[in-house]
């Protein structure tokens, strides 16, 4: 079968999924009609898997790009701080 040298993920149709940048994620949040969003919303908006969106949001949070809050044990919301 040969070795796989391309590490990019494929979407459900076997096409290469487009690479989503941090700027894509931040722009989606900025342009949202909502003051805060969920990882599911981000995933659906930028077309990535929810666990990947959550991991990316965690990194953006560590970098100070987004804030987070828990509405309940299972619901986390994310927003861009006002000082941006």
Short mmCIF file of N, CA, C and O in Angstrom, two decimals:
data_model
loop_
_atom_site.label_atom_id
_atom_site.label_comp_id
_atom_site.label_asym_id
_atom_site.label_seq_id
_atom_site.Cartn_x
_atom_site.Cartn_y
_atom_site.Cartn_z
N UNK A 1 0.82 -1.19 0.00
CA UNK A 1 0.00 0.00 0.00
C UNK A 1 0.86 1.26 0.00
O UNK A 1 0.40 2.32 -0.36
N UNK A 2 2.10 1.18 0.38
CA UNK A 2 2.98 2.36 0.36
C UNK A 2 2.83 3.17 1.63
O UNK A 2 1.89 3.01 2.38
N UNK A 3 3.79 4.05 1.84
CA UNK A 3 3.73 4.86 3.05
C UNK A 3 2.99 6.16 2.78
O UNK A 3 3.02 6.68 1.67
N UNK A 4 2.33 6.64 3.79
CA UNK A 4 1.57 7.88 3.67
C UNK A 4 2.48 9.02 4.09
O UNK A 4 2.87 9.10 5.24
N UNK A 5 2.80 9.89 3.16
CA UNK A 5 3.69 11.00 3.50
C UNK A 5 2.92 12.27 3.78
O UNK A 5 3.44 13.19 4.36
N UNK A 6 1.65 12.33 3.37
CA UNK A 6 0.86 13.53 3.58
C UNK A 6 0.04 13.37 4.85
O UNK A 6 -0.79 12.49 4.93
N UNK A 7 0.31 14.23 5.83
CA UNK A 7 -0.33 14.10 7.14
C UNK A 7 -1.69 14.81 7.23
O UNK A 7 -2.36 14.72 8.23
N UNK A 8 -2.06 15.56 6.18
CA UNK A 8 -3.32 16.30 6.24
C UNK A 8 -4.49 15.34 6.41
O UNK A 8 -4.50 14.26 5.87
N UNK A 9 -5.48 15.81 7.15
CA UNK A 9 -6.68 15.00 7.36
C UNK A 9 -7.55 15.07 6.12
O UNK A 9 -7.57 16.06 5.42
N UNK A 10 -8.30 14.00 5.89
CA UNK A 10 -9.24 13.98 4.78
C UNK A 10 -10.65 14.13 5.33
O UNK A 10 -10.93 13.68 6.42
N UNK A 11 -11.49 14.78 4.55
CA UNK A 11 -12.87 14.91 4.99
C UNK A 11 -13.65 13.64 4.66
O UNK A 11 -13.08 12.65 4.21
N UNK A 12 -14.94 13.66 4.88
CA UNK A 12 -15.74 12.45 4.73
C UNK A 12 -15.77 11.94 3.29
O UNK A 12 -16.04 10.78 3.06
N UNK A 13 -15.50 12.81 2.33
CA UNK A 13 -15.49 12.36 0.94
C UNK A 13 -14.08 11.96 0.48
O UNK A 13 -13.88 11.68 -0.69
N UNK A 14 -13.13 11.95 1.41
CA UNK A 14 -11.77 11.57 1.05
C UNK A 14 -10.96 12.71 0.49
O UNK A 14 -9.81 12.55 0.14
N UNK A 15 -11.57 13.89 0.42
CA UNK A 15 -10.84 15.06 -0.05
C UNK A 15 -9.99 15.59 1.10
O UNK A 15 -10.33 15.39 2.26
N UNK A 16 -8.92 16.28 0.76
CA UNK A 16 -8.14 16.88 1.84
C UNK A 16 -8.96 17.99 2.48
O UNK A 16 -9.51 18.85 1.80
N UNK A 17 -9.06 17.94 3.80
CA UNK A 17 -9.77 18.99 4.52
C UNK A 17 -8.90 20.25 4.46
O UNK A 17 -7.69 20.17 4.56
N UNK A 18 -9.56 21.40 4.30
CA UNK A 18 -8.77 22.64 4.26
C UNK A 18 -8.19 22.89 5.65
O UNK A 18 -8.80 22.56 6.66
N UNK A 19 -7.01 23.44 5.66
CA UNK A 19 -6.38 23.76 6.93
C UNK A 19 -7.03 25.01 7.51
O UNK A 19 -7.12 26.04 6.84
N UNK A 20 -7.50 24.91 8.72
CA UNK A 20 -8.13 26.05 9.39
C UNK A 20 -7.10 26.71 10.28
O UNK A 20 -6.48 26.06 11.11
N UNK A 21 -6.91 28.01 10.08
CA UNK A 21 -5.92 28.73 10.87
C UNK A 21 -6.56 29.30 12.13
O UNK A 21 -7.80 29.39 12.23
N UNK A 22 -5.72 29.71 13.08
CA UNK A 22 -6.23 30.38 14.27
C UNK A 22 -6.99 31.64 13.87
O UNK A 22 -8.02 31.97 14.46
N UNK A 23 -6.48 32.35 12.86
CA UNK A 23 -7.16 33.56 12.39
C UNK A 23 -8.55 33.25 11.86
O UNK A 23 -9.48 34.03 12.05
N UNK A 24 -8.70 32.10 11.18
CA UNK A 24 -10.03 31.69 10.70
C UNK A 24 -10.99 31.53 11.89
O UNK A 24 -12.14 31.96 11.84
N UNK A 25 -10.50 30.88 12.94
CA UNK A 25 -11.33 30.64 14.12
C UNK A 25 -11.69 31.96 14.80
O UNK A 25 -12.86 32.22 15.13
N UNK A 26 -10.69 32.82 14.99
CA UNK A 26 -10.94 34.11 15.65
C UNK A 26 -11.87 34.97 14.81
O UNK A 26 -12.77 35.64 15.35
N UNK A 27 -11.71 34.97 13.49
CA UNK A 27 -12.58 35.76 12.62
C UNK A 27 -14.02 35.26 12.72
O UNK A 27 -14.96 36.06 12.78
N UNK A 28 -14.20 33.95 12.77
CA UNK A 28 -15.55 33.38 12.88
C UNK A 28 -16.21 33.84 14.18
O UNK A 28 -17.39 34.22 14.19
N UNK A 29 -15.44 33.83 15.27
CA UNK A 29 -16.00 34.25 16.56
C UNK A 29 -16.34 35.75 16.51
O UNK A 29 -17.41 36.16 16.95
N UNK A 30 -15.43 36.56 15.95
CA UNK A 30 -15.67 38.00 15.86
C UNK A 30 -16.92 38.31 15.05
O UNK A 30 -17.67 39.22 15.37
N UNK A 31 -17.13 37.56 13.97
CA UNK A 31 -18.23 37.83 13.05
C UNK A 31 -19.55 37.19 13.50
O UNK A 31 -20.58 37.42 12.90
N UNK A 32 -19.49 36.40 14.57
CA UNK A 32 -20.69 35.73 15.07
C UNK A 32 -21.73 36.75 15.53
O UNK A 32 -21.38 37.82 16.02
N UNK A 33 -22.99 36.39 15.37
CA UNK A 33 -24.07 37.24 15.89
C UNK A 33 -24.21 37.09 17.40
O UNK A 33 -24.98 37.82 18.02
N UNK A 34 -23.48 36.16 17.99
CA UNK A 34 -23.58 35.88 19.43
C UNK A 34 -22.40 36.49 20.18
O UNK A 34 -21.31 36.57 19.65
N UNK A 35 -22.60 36.88 21.45
CA UNK A 35 -21.49 37.43 22.23
C UNK A 35 -20.47 36.36 22.64
O UNK A 35 -19.32 36.66 22.92
N UNK A 36 -20.90 35.09 22.65
CA UNK A 36 -20.01 33.97 22.96
C UNK A 36 -20.50 32.77 22.17
O UNK A 36 -21.66 32.70 21.78
N UNK A 37 -19.58 31.83 21.92
CA UNK A 37 -19.91 30.66 21.09
C UNK A 37 -19.44 29.38 21.76
O UNK A 37 -18.64 29.41 22.70
N UNK A 38 -19.91 28.25 21.26
CA UNK A 38 -19.46 26.95 21.75
C UNK A 38 -18.47 26.35 20.76
O UNK A 38 -18.38 26.78 19.60
N UNK A 39 -17.75 25.34 21.20
CA UNK A 39 -16.83 24.63 20.31
C UNK A 39 -17.61 24.00 19.15
O UNK A 39 -17.12 23.96 18.02
N UNK A 40 -18.82 23.52 19.42
CA UNK A 40 -19.65 22.94 18.35
C UNK A 40 -19.94 23.98 17.29
O UNK A 40 -19.87 23.73 16.10
N UNK A 41 -20.29 25.21 17.72
CA UNK A 41 -20.58 26.29 16.78
C UNK A 41 -19.34 26.58 15.93
O UNK A 41 -19.42 26.71 14.72
N UNK A 42 -18.18 26.69 16.60
CA UNK A 42 -16.93 26.95 15.87
C UNK A 42 -16.67 25.82 14.87
O UNK A 42 -16.37 26.07 13.70
N UNK A 43 -16.81 24.58 15.32
CA UNK A 43 -16.57 23.43 14.45
C UNK A 43 -17.46 23.48 13.21
O UNK A 43 -16.99 23.29 12.09
N UNK A 44 -18.74 23.75 13.42
CA UNK A 44 -19.68 23.81 12.30
C UNK A 44 -19.38 24.98 11.37
O UNK A 44 -19.50 24.86 10.16
N UNK A 45 -18.98 26.11 11.95
CA UNK A 45 -18.74 27.31 11.17
C UNK A 45 -17.48 27.20 10.31
O UNK A 45 -17.49 27.59 9.15
N UNK A 46 -16.41 26.68 10.87
CA UNK A 46 -15.15 26.59 10.11
C UNK A 46 -14.93 25.20 9.53
O UNK A 46 -13.88 24.93 8.96
N UNK A 47 -15.93 24.33 9.67
CA UNK A 47 -15.92 22.99 9.08
C UNK A 47 -14.74 22.15 9.56
O UNK A 47 -13.85 21.77 8.80
N UNK A 48 -14.74 21.89 10.86
CA UNK A 48 -13.77 20.97 11.44
C UNK A 48 -14.49 20.12 12.48
O UNK A 48 -15.64 20.39 12.82
N UNK A 49 -13.83 19.08 12.94
CA UNK A 49 -14.44 18.22 13.96
C UNK A 49 -14.51 18.96 15.30
O UNK A 49 -13.61 19.73 15.63
N UNK A 50 -15.54 18.70 16.10
CA UNK A 50 -15.70 19.40 17.37
C UNK A 50 -14.53 19.21 18.32
O UNK A 50 -14.05 20.17 18.91
N UNK A 51 -14.00 17.96 18.48
CA UNK A 51 -12.85 17.82 19.39
C UNK A 51 -11.65 18.66 18.94
O UNK A 51 -10.93 19.22 19.77
N UNK A 52 -11.43 18.75 17.63
CA UNK A 52 -10.33 19.58 17.11
C UNK A 52 -10.58 21.05 17.42
O UNK A 52 -9.66 21.77 17.82
N UNK A 53 -11.82 21.49 17.23
CA UNK A 53 -12.15 22.88 17.52
C UNK A 53 -11.93 23.17 19.01
O UNK A 53 -11.37 24.21 19.37
N UNK A 54 -12.33 22.24 19.87
CA UNK A 54 -12.15 22.43 21.31
C UNK A 54 -10.66 22.55 21.65
O UNK A 54 -10.26 23.45 22.41
N UNK A 55 -9.84 21.67 21.09
CA UNK A 55 -8.39 21.74 21.35
C UNK A 55 -7.81 23.07 20.88
O UNK A 55 -6.99 23.68 21.58
N UNK A 56 -8.23 23.52 19.71
CA UNK A 56 -7.72 24.78 19.18
C UNK A 56 -8.15 25.95 20.06
O UNK A 56 -7.38 26.87 20.31
N UNK A 57 -9.40 25.92 20.54
CA UNK A 57 -9.88 26.97 21.43
C UNK A 57 -9.10 26.97 22.74
O UNK A 57 -8.79 28.04 23.28
N UNK A 58 -8.76 25.79 23.25
CA UNK A 58 -7.96 25.69 24.49
C UNK A 58 -6.60 26.37 24.28
O UNK A 58 -6.12 27.10 25.16
N UNK A 59 -5.98 26.13 23.14
CA UNK A 59 -4.67 26.75 22.85
C UNK A 59 -4.82 28.26 22.72
O UNK A 59 -4.01 29.03 23.27
N UNK A 60 -5.87 28.71 22.03
CA UNK A 60 -6.12 30.15 21.91
C UNK A 60 -6.36 30.77 23.28
O UNK A 60 -5.95 31.90 23.54
N UNK A 61 -7.01 30.01 24.17
CA UNK A 61 -7.24 30.49 25.54
C UNK A 61 -5.91 30.62 26.28
O UNK A 61 -5.65 31.63 26.94
N UNK A 62 -5.06 29.62 26.15
CA UNK A 62 -3.74 29.68 26.81
C UNK A 62 -2.92 30.85 26.30
O UNK A 62 -2.14 31.44 27.05
N UNK A 63 -3.11 31.20 25.02
CA UNK A 63 -2.38 32.32 24.41
C UNK A 63 -3.04 33.67 24.71
O UNK A 63 -2.56 34.70 24.25
N UNK A 64 -4.17 33.67 25.43
CA UNK A 64 -4.84 34.91 25.77
C UNK A 64 -5.70 35.49 24.65
O UNK A 64 -6.15 36.64 24.75
N UNK A 65 -5.94 34.72 23.60
CA UNK A 65 -6.71 35.22 22.46
C UNK A 65 -8.22 35.14 22.71
O UNK A 65 -8.98 35.93 22.14
N UNK A 66 -8.65 34.15 23.49
CA UNK A 66 -10.08 34.01 23.81
C UNK A 66 -10.24 33.75 25.30
O UNK A 66 -9.33 33.26 25.96
N UNK A 67 -11.40 34.11 25.80
CA UNK A 67 -11.77 33.82 27.18
C UNK A 67 -12.73 32.64 27.16
O UNK A 67 -13.34 32.35 26.12
N UNK A 68 -12.87 31.97 28.29
CA UNK A 68 -13.81 30.86 28.37
C UNK A 68 -14.59 30.91 29.67
O UNK A 68 -14.14 31.47 30.65
N UNK A 69 -15.77 30.34 29.64
CA UNK A 69 -16.58 30.25 30.83
C UNK A 69 -17.44 29.00 30.74
O UNK A 69 -17.78 28.55 29.65
N UNK A 70 -17.76 28.44 31.90
CA UNK A 70 -18.60 27.24 31.94
C UNK A 70 -20.02 27.62 32.32
O UNK A 70 -20.25 28.19 33.38
N UNK A 71 -20.97 27.29 31.45
CA UNK A 71 -22.37 27.52 31.76
C UNK A 71 -22.91 26.38 32.61
O UNK A 71 -23.83 26.55 33.39
N UNK A 72 -22.34 25.21 32.40
CA UNK A 72 -22.71 24.02 33.16
C UNK A 72 -21.52 23.08 33.05
O UNK A 72 -20.58 23.37 32.32
N UNK A 73 -21.53 21.95 33.75
CA UNK A 73 -20.38 21.04 33.66
C UNK A 73 -20.06 20.61 32.22
O UNK A 73 -18.92 20.30 31.91
N UNK A 74 -21.05 20.61 31.34
CA UNK A 74 -20.83 20.14 29.97
C UNK A 74 -20.82 21.22 28.92
O UNK A 74 -20.55 20.96 27.77
N UNK A 75 -21.16 22.46 29.31
CA UNK A 75 -21.26 23.53 28.32
C UNK A 75 -20.23 24.62 28.62
O UNK A 75 -20.28 25.28 29.65
N UNK A 76 -19.28 24.77 27.68
CA UNK A 76 -18.26 25.81 27.78
C UNK A 76 -18.51 26.81 26.67
O UNK A 76 -18.79 26.42 25.53
N UNK A 77 -18.44 28.10 27.00
CA UNK A 77 -18.56 29.13 25.97
C UNK A 77 -17.23 29.87 25.85
O UNK A 77 -16.44 29.92 26.77
N UNK A 78 -17.02 30.42 24.67
CA UNK A 78 -15.77 31.09 24.33
C UNK A 78 -16.09 32.46 23.74
O UNK A 78 -17.05 32.61 22.99
N UNK A 79 -15.27 33.47 24.06
CA UNK A 79 -15.46 34.79 23.48
C UNK A 79 -14.12 35.49 23.40
O UNK A 79 -13.15 35.12 24.05
N UNK A 80 -14.09 36.54 22.60
CA UNK A 80 -12.87 37.34 22.44
C UNK A 80 -12.93 38.47 23.47
O UNK A 80 -13.94 39.16 23.56
N UNK A 81 -11.87 38.62 24.26
CA UNK A 81 -11.87 39.66 25.30
C UNK A 81 -12.04 41.06 24.69
O UNK A 81 -11.60 41.32 23.58
N UNK A 82 -12.65 41.94 25.47
CA UNK A 82 -12.92 43.30 25.00
C UNK A 82 -11.67 44.09 24.65
O UNK A 82 -11.71 44.96 23.82
N UNK A 83 -10.54 43.79 25.31
CA UNK A 83 -9.33 44.59 25.10
C UNK A 83 -8.64 44.30 23.77
O UNK A 83 -7.58 44.82 23.50
N UNK A 84 -9.23 43.46 22.94
CA UNK A 84 -8.63 43.14 21.64
C UNK A 84 -8.82 44.28 20.67
O UNK A 84 -9.88 44.83 20.52
#
